[in-house]
Amino acid sequence: MSVALVTGGARGIGLAIVERLAEAGWQVVAAGRDSQALEAATEPLRSRGLDVDPLRVDVTDESSVAELFEGCAERYGCPDLLVNNAGIAGPTVSTVSLQRSDWESVLAVNLTGAMLCCRAVLPTMLERGAGHIINIGSITGKRPLMHRVAYASSKLGLIGLTRSLAEEVGPHGIRVNAISPGPVMGERIERVLEGQALAQGITVEEARAQFTSGTPLRRFVEPGEVADAVVALDALPGVTGIDLNVSAGLVMY
């Protein structure tokens, strides 16, 4: 059985990815900071007979990341697929008002955390000569969004990480790709919309209309659609170094 490890697996996109991979027959390790939330989120999947194992990790802590991959290896072996999904939205504020601590915390989770997980899994993947890493980015890394400089910088950094690492490890049979979702239905986008409304002096519904009117499909993306993209991308062995938009057409580059 193939093994997948998904960070940020307790809610939203991450939980949808965990579910889709498990339904496709993978042994899935769902990792996250909140052990209770992980247990509560994955219990319904386990009750359906899906192979999902919740393990705690703080992706900003090197020792915690090491313990996660050691625990996964002891139970199931090295992951065949690593999905770096853990991320935080950070503040919606002007750059002059952005606190350095907020900037650093966003980059620590969204970018450094992904790098630490890549660094932890790669030695075994390199030894085996196979493996796949998918980094979950955001179209905000490519399309400006008002007062979101920390988040945008972290997600654009993920694209750089993806492309550089794909070039580095491709000769060893390892693929590295990214998926950049657009606005995804859920609690996080609601908080972003509230922040955008406040920043622009408009209503939340007007902010929502700004997002949806810019998409050819005139809607937000569902978490399951991002999860479907993970499964589809993993099934394409000749694809590496790409950044796949799942944005209802909001970004096409």
Short mmCIF file of C-alpha atoms in Angstrom, two decimals:
data_model
loop_
_atom_site.label_atom_id
_atom_site.label_comp_id
_atom_site.label_asym_id
_atom_site.label_seq_id
_atom_site.Cartn_x
_atom_site.Cartn_y
_atom_site.Cartn_z
CA MET A 1 0.00 0.00 0.00
CA SER A 2 1.27 3.46 -0.90
CA VAL A 3 1.83 5.89 1.96
CA ALA A 4 0.94 9.58 1.94
CA LEU A 5 1.68 12.17 4.62
CA VAL A 6 -0.46 15.31 4.63
CA THR A 7 0.33 18.26 6.89
CA GLY A 8 -2.46 20.55 8.01
CA GLY A 9 -4.73 17.53 7.75
CA ALA A 10 -7.35 18.38 10.36
CA ARG A 11 -9.59 20.73 8.41
CA GLY A 12 -10.42 22.37 5.10
CA ILE A 13 -8.26 21.51 2.11
CA GLY A 14 -5.98 19.26 4.15
CA LEU A 15 -8.79 17.09 5.49
CA ALA A 16 -10.31 16.85 2.01
CA ILE A 17 -6.94 15.66 0.67
CA VAL A 18 -6.65 13.09 3.46
CA GLU A 19 -10.11 11.77 2.65
CA ARG A 20 -9.60 11.58 -1.12
CA LEU A 21 -6.25 9.79 -0.83
CA ALA A 22 -7.65 7.31 1.70
CA GLU A 23 -10.63 6.64 -0.56
CA ALA A 24 -8.16 5.99 -3.39
CA GLY A 25 -6.53 3.25 -1.31
CA TRP A 26 -3.61 5.10 0.28
CA GLN A 27 -2.41 4.71 3.84
CA VAL A 28 -2.62 8.33 4.95
CA VAL A 29 -0.87 10.01 7.86
CA ALA A 30 -2.81 13.17 8.72
CA ALA A 31 -0.52 15.57 10.57
CA GLY A 32 -1.33 18.76 12.44
CA ARG A 33 -0.60 20.81 15.55
CA ASP A 34 -3.85 20.13 17.41
CA SER A 35 -4.04 16.47 18.41
CA GLN A 36 -7.65 16.71 19.58
CA ALA A 37 -8.75 18.37 16.36
CA LEU A 38 -6.93 15.69 14.34
CA GLU A 39 -8.61 12.91 16.28
CA ALA A 40 -12.05 14.46 15.90
CA ALA A 41 -11.59 15.14 12.19
CA THR A 42 -10.21 11.74 11.24
CA GLU A 43 -12.40 9.53 13.45
CA PRO A 44 -15.30 9.55 10.95
CA LEU A 45 -12.88 8.47 8.21
CA ARG A 46 -11.48 5.67 10.33
CA SER A 47 -15.01 4.55 11.22
CA ARG A 48 -15.61 4.08 7.48
CA GLY A 49 -12.64 1.71 7.37
CA LEU A 50 -10.28 4.18 5.70
CA ASP A 51 -6.59 3.90 6.54
CA VAL A 52 -5.96 7.22 8.25
CA ASP A 53 -3.54 7.74 11.14
CA PRO A 54 -3.45 11.14 12.95
CA LEU A 55 -0.01 12.26 14.13
CA ARG A 56 0.88 15.56 15.76
CA VAL A 57 3.45 17.93 14.29
CA ASP A 58 4.50 21.54 14.58
CA VAL A 59 6.05 22.20 11.18
CA THR A 60 7.99 25.19 12.53
CA ASP A 61 9.85 22.95 15.00
CA GLU A 62 12.67 20.86 13.51
CA SER A 63 12.54 18.27 16.29
CA SER A 64 8.77 17.90 15.92
CA VAL A 65 9.13 17.42 12.16
CA ALA A 66 11.83 14.80 12.74
CA GLU A 67 9.57 12.95 15.21
CA LEU A 68 6.72 12.99 12.70
CA PHE A 69 8.73 11.36 9.94
CA GLU A 70 10.32 8.90 12.34
CA GLY A 71 6.87 7.93 13.58
CA CYS A 72 5.59 7.52 10.04
CA ALA A 73 8.61 5.42 9.07
CA GLU A 74 8.20 3.15 12.11
CA ARG A 75 4.55 2.51 11.30
CA TYR A 76 4.42 2.45 7.51
CA GLY A 77 7.81 3.27 6.02
CA CYS A 78 8.84 6.41 4.17
CA PRO A 79 5.96 8.32 2.56
CA ASP A 80 5.63 7.85 -1.18
CA LEU A 81 3.80 11.17 -1.28
CA LEU A 82 4.29 14.24 0.92
CA VAL A 83 1.64 16.96 0.72
CA ASN A 84 2.81 20.18 2.36
CA ASN A 85 -0.54 21.75 3.14
CA ALA A 86 0.02 23.27 6.60
CA GLY A 87 -0.47 27.01 6.46
CA ILE A 88 -1.82 30.04 8.23
CA ALA A 89 -3.58 33.06 6.74
CA GLY A 90 -1.79 35.71 8.78
CA PRO A 91 -2.99 39.29 9.15
CA THR A 92 -4.71 41.52 6.61
CA VAL A 93 -2.89 44.79 7.24
CA SER A 94 -0.87 47.36 5.33
CA THR A 95 2.84 46.73 5.11
CA VAL A 96 3.61 49.73 7.30
CA SER A 97 1.37 48.25 9.99
CA LEU A 98 2.67 44.69 9.64
CA GLN A 99 4.40 43.46 12.77
CA ARG A 100 7.66 41.63 12.23
CA SER A 101 6.43 38.84 14.50
CA ASP A 102 3.41 38.29 12.22
CA TRP A 103 5.60 38.32 9.13
CA GLU A 104 7.95 35.75 10.64
CA SER A 105 5.17 33.49 11.90
CA VAL A 106 3.52 33.34 8.47
CA LEU A 107 6.79 32.49 6.73
CA ALA A 108 7.72 30.01 9.47
CA VAL A 109 4.59 27.93 8.89
CA ASN A 110 3.87 28.42 5.20
CA LEU A 111 7.38 28.33 3.75
CA THR A 112 9.98 27.20 6.27
CA GLY A 113 7.66 24.46 7.52
CA ALA A 114 7.34 23.06 4.00
CA MET A 115 11.11 23.18 3.54
CA LEU A 116 11.69 21.35 6.83
CA CYS A 117 9.26 18.60 5.81
CA CYS A 118 10.92 18.29 2.40
CA ARG A 119 14.33 18.08 4.04
CA ALA A 120 13.10 15.38 6.42
CA VAL A 121 11.58 13.13 3.77
CA LEU A 122 14.16 13.51 1.02
CA PRO A 123 17.01 11.34 2.37
CA THR A 124 14.85 8.22 2.20
CA MET A 125 13.26 9.22 -1.10
CA LEU A 126 16.73 9.78 -2.54
CA GLU A 127 17.90 6.42 -1.26
CA ARG A 128 14.85 4.76 -2.78
CA GLY A 129 15.05 6.73 -6.03
CA ALA A 130 11.36 7.58 -6.02
CA GLY A 131 8.84 9.86 -4.37
CA HIS A 132 6.54 12.81 -4.93
CA ILE A 133 6.15 16.09 -3.04
CA ILE A 134 3.18 18.40 -3.61
CA ASN A 135 3.23 21.88 -2.07
CA ILE A 136 -0.12 23.59 -1.59
CA GLY A 137 0.36 27.23 -2.49
CA SER A 138 -2.15 29.92 -3.41
CA ILE A 139 -2.93 32.16 -6.34
CA THR A 140 -2.26 35.02 -3.90
CA GLY A 141 1.40 34.16 -4.45
CA LYS A 142 0.96 35.23 -8.09
CA ARG A 143 -1.89 37.76 -8.05
CA PRO A 144 -1.72 40.79 -5.72
CA LEU A 145 -4.27 40.98 -2.93
CA MET A 146 -4.72 44.08 -0.80
CA HIS A 147 -2.81 44.09 2.52
CA ARG A 148 -1.71 40.43 2.26
CA VAL A 149 2.03 40.91 1.79
CA ALA A 150 3.16 38.27 4.31
CA TYR A 151 0.85 35.55 3.00
CA ALA A 152 1.57 36.40 -0.65
CA SER A 153 5.33 36.34 -0.06
CA SER A 154 5.15 32.95 1.63
CA LYS A 155 3.12 31.41 -1.18
CA LEU A 156 5.29 32.84 -3.94
CA GLY A 157 8.24 31.42 -2.02
CA LEU A 158 6.61 27.98 -2.22
CA ILE A 159 6.64 28.20 -5.99
CA GLY A 160 10.37 28.94 -5.90
CA LEU A 161 10.90 26.03 -3.52
CA THR A 162 8.91 23.74 -5.82
CA ARG A 163 10.77 24.62 -9.00
CA SER A 164 14.24 24.63 -7.46
CA LEU A 165 13.69 21.34 -5.67
CA ALA A 166 12.20 19.72 -8.77
CA GLU A 167 15.38 20.59 -10.65
CA GLU A 168 17.56 19.33 -7.81
CA VAL A 169 15.98 15.94 -7.16
CA GLY A 170 14.47 15.11 -10.54
CA PRO A 171 17.58 13.19 -11.69
CA HIS A 172 17.01 10.91 -8.69
CA GLY A 173 13.48 9.97 -9.72
CA ILE A 174 11.67 12.34 -7.35
CA ARG A 175 8.95 14.71 -8.50
CA VAL A 176 8.04 18.04 -6.89
CA ASN A 177 4.92 19.96 -7.87
CA ALA A 178 2.68 22.68 -6.51
CA ILE A 179 -1.04 23.37 -6.54
CA SER A 180 -2.27 26.95 -6.18
CA PRO A 181 -5.91 27.09 -5.12
CA GLY A 182 -8.01 30.18 -5.59
CA PRO A 183 -10.57 31.23 -2.98
CA VAL A 184 -11.73 27.99 -1.36
CA MET A 185 -15.04 27.64 0.45
CA GLY A 186 -14.55 27.44 4.22
CA GLU A 187 -13.76 29.35 7.39
CA ARG A 188 -10.47 30.80 6.15
CA ILE A 189 -11.89 32.54 3.09
CA GLU A 190 -14.61 34.07 5.25
CA ARG A 191 -11.94 35.62 7.47
CA VAL A 192 -10.06 36.87 4.41
CA LEU A 193 -13.23 38.42 3.02
CA GLU A 194 -13.84 40.19 6.32
CA GLY A 195 -10.28 41.53 6.22
CA GLN A 196 -10.62 42.67 2.61
CA ALA A 197 -13.91 44.41 3.39
CA LEU A 198 -12.32 46.27 6.27
CA ALA A 199 -9.21 47.19 4.27
CA GLN A 200 -11.22 48.54 1.34
CA GLY A 201 -14.13 50.06 3.25
CA ILE A 202 -16.70 47.81 1.58
CA THR A 203 -19.13 45.14 2.75
CA VAL A 204 -18.23 41.48 3.02
CA GLU A 205 -20.71 40.69 0.24
CA GLU A 206 -19.05 43.28 -2.01
CA ALA A 207 -15.68 41.69 -1.26
CA ARG A 208 -17.14 38.28 -2.09
CA ALA A 209 -18.47 39.64 -5.39
CA GLN A 210 -15.00 40.97 -6.25
CA PHE A 211 -13.59 37.47 -5.94
CA THR A 212 -16.32 35.54 -7.74
CA SER A 213 -16.88 38.07 -10.56
CA GLY A 214 -13.23 37.71 -11.55
CA THR A 215 -13.57 33.99 -12.18
CA PRO A 216 -14.94 32.65 -15.48
CA LEU A 217 -16.89 30.06 -13.48
CA ARG A 218 -18.27 32.80 -11.19
CA ARG A 219 -17.74 30.82 -8.02
CA PHE A 220 -15.33 29.76 -5.31
CA VAL A 221 -13.51 26.43 -5.35
CA GLU A 222 -14.56 23.51 -3.14
CA PRO A 223 -11.93 21.83 -0.92
CA GLY A 224 -12.65 18.53 -2.65
CA GLU A 225 -11.64 20.00 -5.99
CA VAL A 226 -8.17 20.75 -4.65
CA ALA A 227 -8.02 17.22 -3.25
CA ASP A 228 -9.00 15.81 -6.64
CA ALA A 229 -6.13 17.78 -8.18
CA VAL A 230 -3.68 16.14 -5.75
CA VAL A 231 -4.85 12.66 -6.77
CA ALA A 232 -4.78 13.55 -10.47
CA LEU A 233 -1.35 15.17 -10.31
CA ASP A 234 0.14 12.20 -8.49
CA ALA A 235 -1.11 9.96 -11.32
CA LEU A 236 0.95 11.86 -13.92
CA PRO A 237 4.49 10.44 -13.61
CA GLY A 238 5.90 12.65 -16.35
CA VAL A 239 4.96 15.90 -14.62
CA THR A 240 7.30 17.75 -12.27
CA GLY A 241 8.06 21.37 -11.43
CA ILE A 242 4.60 22.66 -12.34
CA ASP A 243 2.30 24.99 -10.44
CA LEU A 244 -1.29 23.92 -11.10
CA ASN A 245 -3.99 26.53 -10.57
CA VAL A 246 -7.29 25.33 -9.11
CA SER A 247 -8.99 28.70 -9.03
CA ALA A 248 -12.16 28.55 -11.16
CA GLY A 249 -10.10 30.46 -13.72
CA LEU A 250 -9.29 33.44 -11.48
CA VAL A 251 -5.61 32.98 -12.40
CA MET A 252 -4.54 31.41 -15.69
CA TYR A 253 -0.74 31.71 -15.51
#
